[in-house]
Amino acid sequence: MLGNFCYSNPTKLYFGEDSLDQLGGELQNYGKNVLLCYGGGSIKKSGLYDQVVSILKANGKEIFEDPGVMPNPTVEKLYEGCKRAKEGKVDLILAVGGGSVCDYAKAVSVSTYCKEDPWDKYYLRMEDVDNPIIPVGCVLTMVGTGSEMNGGSVITNHEQKLKIGHVFGDNVFPKFSILNPRLTFTLPNYQMIAGFFDIMSHILEQYFSGEDDNTSDYLMEGLLRSLIHSSKIAVQNPTDYEARSNIMWTATWALNTLVAKGKSTDWMVHMIGQSVGAYTDATHGMTLAAVSLPYYRMILPYGLAKFKRYAINVWNVSPDGKTDEEIASEGLDRMEAYMKELGLVMNIRDLGVTEDMLDGIAKGSFIMDGGYKTLTYEEIVSVLKESMKG
Ligand code: NZQ
Ligand code: ZN
């Protein structure tokens, strides 16, 4: 049965090849000073930086540059961004980049006028925002996180070996996001496929929980089928616009809060993957890929009915003459074959994990209880060890 919920998503999305044309109109809604956040240089290489700067200038904006947002943005970078935003008294934070830049922009948005250490308040203690917020807009260049239409903001603290995501409320969602699938064509293959798996993982984290008959599970099966279909095309031909645009839209729906409404969710793959990321700084989607199958194979007996449904409805496994366990396992085997076909990393060792890190990674994995089995510390270690065998 669907639980009670309120659904609202305040982000205005502009989608398609011409969507950047809408940036000028959106800029009219904000004051003069704009913090322009971007990553390590991909937008300069692609020419997007010049396009955005000329739109900002044509609209009379004063630009405060905030470059160098790294993948898995750090708390030190956050402090630096807050300083810049405060000095510039910025009226808008414009994130141009992938999930890391969008997440970072949201972190700067809530932290600039925070009276105490934002890491302690918003990440360690997960408190609600009670200080002024700077509005955020996004021009997305990498597909996967859903950050363009949600309140998620993940920050890494290397000193404390913690990578933590705060899911902020509606007021922190980007006010607008511009999604042009063509901007993703320049992504290196490794980032592209990592993003594809991030999308799959977001859907599975919300799917593998609960056994009710609800609309969300049907929506998620449709999103998964679309993703599997289009990602196979995209790895062969990365400039296939139809495939890349379908994937971009699927990524947004996978984590814009809709499919989680009224149902429970899991998120243990992300908790373990993020802890792997805190130790290795590895690409987010690859950390998820490397721990997913060991985790799902471990919890399969506790959620057998759903794993069977997944095998049949998503992977077209024929149930004829097979036990429920056989059907469910065949679904995960097909998922494994698909992951290998994409070229995903299946072993945390390949991400830089060594035996001496396992205890710390397991301890840094926050244990969630929405899935089919609440894991123990020992079980997390065993998921990690299993991944190291692969
Ligand atoms: O820094 P630049 O030079 O721009 O290069 C980036 C970066 O190296 C490159 N890139 C992005 N767009 C490109 C491009 N290169 C060429 N052409 C383009 N069009 O790709 C690299 C990775 O970018 P990044 O933004 O780090 O990737 P992603 O979008 O996967 O974001 C990862 C971060 O998002 C968090 C992750 O934990 C991680 O910190 N997440 C955020 C979530 C949310 N907000 O809800 C949920 C996710 O589960 C995830 O945890
Ligand atoms: Zn993710």
PDB file of C-alpha atoms and ligand atoms in Angstrom, residues 38-43 46 69-73 96-101 103 106 140-148 150-156 163 183-188 191 195 198 202 255 267 270 274 283-285 288, ligand 1:
ATOM      1  CA  TYR A  38      32.886  24.544 -12.748  1.00  0.00           C
ATOM      2  CA  GLY A  39      35.290  21.641 -12.645  1.00  0.00           C
ATOM      3  CA  GLY A  40      38.769  20.919 -13.893  1.00  0.00           C
ATOM      4  CA  GLY A  41      38.518  22.300 -17.392  1.00  0.00           C
ATOM      5  CA  SER A  42      36.257  20.101 -19.561  1.00  0.00           C
ATOM      6  CA  ILE A  43      33.905  23.044 -20.154  1.00  0.00           C
ATOM      7  CA  SER A  46      34.336  21.972 -25.175  1.00  0.00           C
ATOM      8  CA  VAL A  69      35.513  21.740  -8.346  1.00  0.00           C
ATOM      9  CA  MET A  70      36.917  18.224  -8.243  1.00  0.00           C
ATOM     10  CA  PRO A  71      35.042  14.945  -8.704  1.00  0.00           C
ATOM     11  CA  ASN A  72      33.856  14.043  -5.181  1.00  0.00           C
ATOM     12  CA  PRO A  73      34.090  17.661  -3.932  1.00  0.00           C
ATOM     13  CA  VAL A  96      28.251  24.233 -15.060  1.00  0.00           C
ATOM     14  CA  GLY A  97      29.386  20.621 -14.989  1.00  0.00           C
ATOM     15  CA  GLY A  98      28.512  17.198 -13.640  1.00  0.00           C
ATOM     16  CA  GLY A  99      26.975  16.023 -10.399  1.00  0.00           C
ATOM     17  CA  SER A 100      30.024  17.093  -8.424  1.00  0.00           C
ATOM     18  CA  VAL A 101      29.678  20.714  -9.501  1.00  0.00           C
ATOM     19  CA  ASP A 103      26.291  19.059  -5.485  1.00  0.00           C
ATOM     20  CA  LYS A 106      24.105  23.314  -3.307  1.00  0.00           C
ATOM     21  CA  LEU A 140      24.510  19.792 -16.749  1.00  0.00           C
ATOM     22  CA  THR A 141      27.371  18.148 -18.668  1.00  0.00           C
ATOM     23  CA  MET A 142      27.445  14.655 -17.152  1.00  0.00           C
ATOM     24  CA  VAL A 143      24.554  12.288 -16.654  1.00  0.00           C
ATOM     25  CA  GLY A 144      24.031  10.079 -13.624  1.00  0.00           C
ATOM     26  CA  THR A 145      23.517  11.666 -10.252  1.00  0.00           C
ATOM     27  CA  GLY A 146      20.109  13.324 -10.681  1.00  0.00           C
ATOM     28  CA  SER A 147      21.596  16.300  -8.834  1.00  0.00           C
ATOM     29  CA  GLU A 148      20.017  18.575 -11.451  1.00  0.00           C
ATOM     30  CA  ASN A 150      17.077  16.981  -6.364  1.00  0.00           C
ATOM     31  CA  GLY A 151      18.353  18.262  -3.038  1.00  0.00           C
ATOM     32  CA  GLY A 152      21.273  15.841  -2.769  1.00  0.00           C
ATOM     33  CA  SER A 153      24.710  17.206  -2.036  1.00  0.00           C
ATOM     34  CA  VAL A 154      27.598  14.835  -1.322  1.00  0.00           C
ATOM     35  CA  ILE A 155      30.807  16.163   0.244  1.00  0.00           C
ATOM     36  CA  THR A 156      34.000  14.251   1.064  1.00  0.00           C
ATOM     37  CA  LYS A 163      31.894  10.844   2.256  1.00  0.00           C
ATOM     38  CA  LEU A 183      26.876  18.496 -23.927  1.00  0.00           C
ATOM     39  CA  THR A 184      27.474  14.947 -22.678  1.00  0.00           C
ATOM     40  CA  PHE A 185      29.027  13.706 -25.943  1.00  0.00           C
ATOM     41  CA  THR A 186      32.533  14.773 -24.876  1.00  0.00           C
ATOM     42  CA  LEU A 187      32.522  12.604 -21.737  1.00  0.00           C
ATOM     43  CA  PRO A 188      35.294  10.003 -21.666  1.00  0.00           C
ATOM     44  CA  GLN A 191      32.812   8.551 -16.934  1.00  0.00           C
ATOM     45  CA  GLY A 195      27.168   7.501 -14.951  1.00  0.00           C
ATOM     46  CA  ASP A 198      24.877   5.330 -11.165  1.00  0.00           C
ATOM     47  CA  HIS A 202      19.603   4.800  -7.992  1.00  0.00           C
ATOM     48  CA  LEU A 255      16.485  10.409  -8.588  1.00  0.00           C
ATOM     49  CA  TRP A 267      20.452   2.777  -0.263  1.00  0.00           C
ATOM     50  CA  HIS A 270      25.443   3.791  -1.953  1.00  0.00           C
ATOM     51  CA  GLN A 274      30.517   6.086  -0.719  1.00  0.00           C
ATOM     52  CA  THR A 283      34.618   7.476  -9.513  1.00  0.00           C
ATOM     53  CA  HIS A 284      31.220   7.253  -7.808  1.00  0.00           C
ATOM     54  CA  GLY A 285      29.456   5.001 -10.333  1.00  0.00           C
ATOM     55  CA  LEU A 288      28.612   1.202  -6.868  1.00  0.00           C
TER      56      LEU A 288
HETATM   57  O1  NZQ B   1      35.996  18.537 -13.858  1.00  0.00           O
HETATM   58  P1  NZQ B   1      35.809  18.465 -15.315  1.00  0.00           P
HETATM   59  O2  NZQ B   1      37.005  18.889 -16.102  1.00  0.00           O
HETATM   60  O3  NZQ B   1      34.553  19.171 -15.780  1.00  0.00           O
HETATM   61  O4  NZQ B   1      35.655  16.892 -15.697  1.00  0.00           O
HETATM   62  C1  NZQ B   1      34.627  16.084 -15.183  1.00  0.00           C
HETATM   63  C2  NZQ B   1      35.084  15.123 -14.105  1.00  0.00           C
HETATM   64  O5  NZQ B   1      36.445  14.838 -14.226  1.00  0.00           O
HETATM   65  C3  NZQ B   1      34.211  15.142 -16.289  1.00  0.00           C
HETATM   66  N1  NZQ B   1      33.169  15.693 -17.140  1.00  0.00           N
HETATM   67  C4  NZQ B   1      31.923  16.093 -16.779  1.00  0.00           C
HETATM   68  N2  NZQ B   1      31.232  16.450 -17.857  1.00  0.00           N
HETATM   69  C5  NZQ B   1      32.046  16.288 -18.930  1.00  0.00           C
HETATM   70  C6  NZQ B   1      33.288  15.815 -18.471  1.00  0.00           C
HETATM   71  N3  NZQ B   1      34.320  15.557 -19.297  1.00  0.00           N
HETATM   72  C7  NZQ B   1      34.126  15.762 -20.620  1.00  0.00           C
HETATM   73  N4  NZQ B   1      32.949  16.188 -21.120  1.00  0.00           N
HETATM   74  C8  NZQ B   1      31.891  16.450 -20.321  1.00  0.00           C
HETATM   75  N5  NZQ B   1      30.720  16.831 -20.854  1.00  0.00           N
HETATM   76  O6  NZQ B   1      33.702  13.994 -15.648  1.00  0.00           O
HETATM   77  C9  NZQ B   1      34.361  13.825 -14.411  1.00  0.00           C
HETATM   78  C10 NZQ B   1      33.333  13.428 -13.375  1.00  0.00           C
HETATM   79  O7  NZQ B   1      32.419  14.457 -13.142  1.00  0.00           O
HETATM   80  P2  NZQ B   1      31.538  14.441 -11.815  1.00  0.00           P
HETATM   81  O8  NZQ B   1      30.728  15.665 -11.788  1.00  0.00           O
HETATM   82  O9  NZQ B   1      32.420  14.152 -10.654  1.00  0.00           O
HETATM   83  O10 NZQ B   1      30.640  13.140 -12.029  1.00  0.00           O
HETATM   84  P3  NZQ B   1      29.189  12.802 -11.508  1.00  0.00           P
HETATM   85  O11 NZQ B   1      28.175  13.556 -12.265  1.00  0.00           O
HETATM   86  O12 NZQ B   1      29.108  11.334 -11.502  1.00  0.00           O
HETATM   87  O13 NZQ B   1      29.153  13.327  -9.979  1.00  0.00           O
HETATM   88  C11 NZQ B   1      29.691  12.550  -8.940  1.00  0.00           C
HETATM   89  C12 NZQ B   1      29.387  13.163  -7.572  1.00  0.00           C
HETATM   90  O14 NZQ B   1      27.971  13.221  -7.332  1.00  0.00           O
HETATM   91  C13 NZQ B   1      27.680  12.562  -6.096  1.00  0.00           C
HETATM   92  C14 NZQ B   1      28.778  11.520  -6.021  1.00  0.00           C
HETATM   93  O15 NZQ B   1      28.925  10.976  -4.731  1.00  0.00           O
HETATM   94  C15 NZQ B   1      29.981  12.301  -6.474  1.00  0.00           C
HETATM   95  O16 NZQ B   1      30.510  13.067  -5.421  1.00  0.00           O
HETATM   96  N6  NZQ B   1      26.285  12.092  -6.090  1.00  0.00           N
HETATM   97  C16 NZQ B   1      25.275  12.985  -5.974  1.00  0.00           C
HETATM   98  C17 NZQ B   1      23.961  12.605  -5.842  1.00  0.00           C
HETATM   99  C18 NZQ B   1      22.845  13.567  -5.683  1.00  0.00           C
HETATM  100  N7  NZQ B   1      23.068  14.847  -5.765  1.00  0.00           N
HETATM  101  O17 NZQ B   1      21.717  13.156  -5.471  1.00  0.00           O
HETATM  102  C19 NZQ B   1      23.560  11.198  -5.816  1.00  0.00           C
HETATM  103  C20 NZQ B   1      24.612  10.278  -6.339  1.00  0.00           C
HETATM  104  O18 NZQ B   1      24.351   9.000  -5.811  1.00  0.00           O
HETATM  105  C21 NZQ B   1      26.014  10.657  -6.011  1.00  0.00           C
HETATM  106  O19 NZQ B   1      26.339  10.230  -4.705  1.00  0.00           O
END
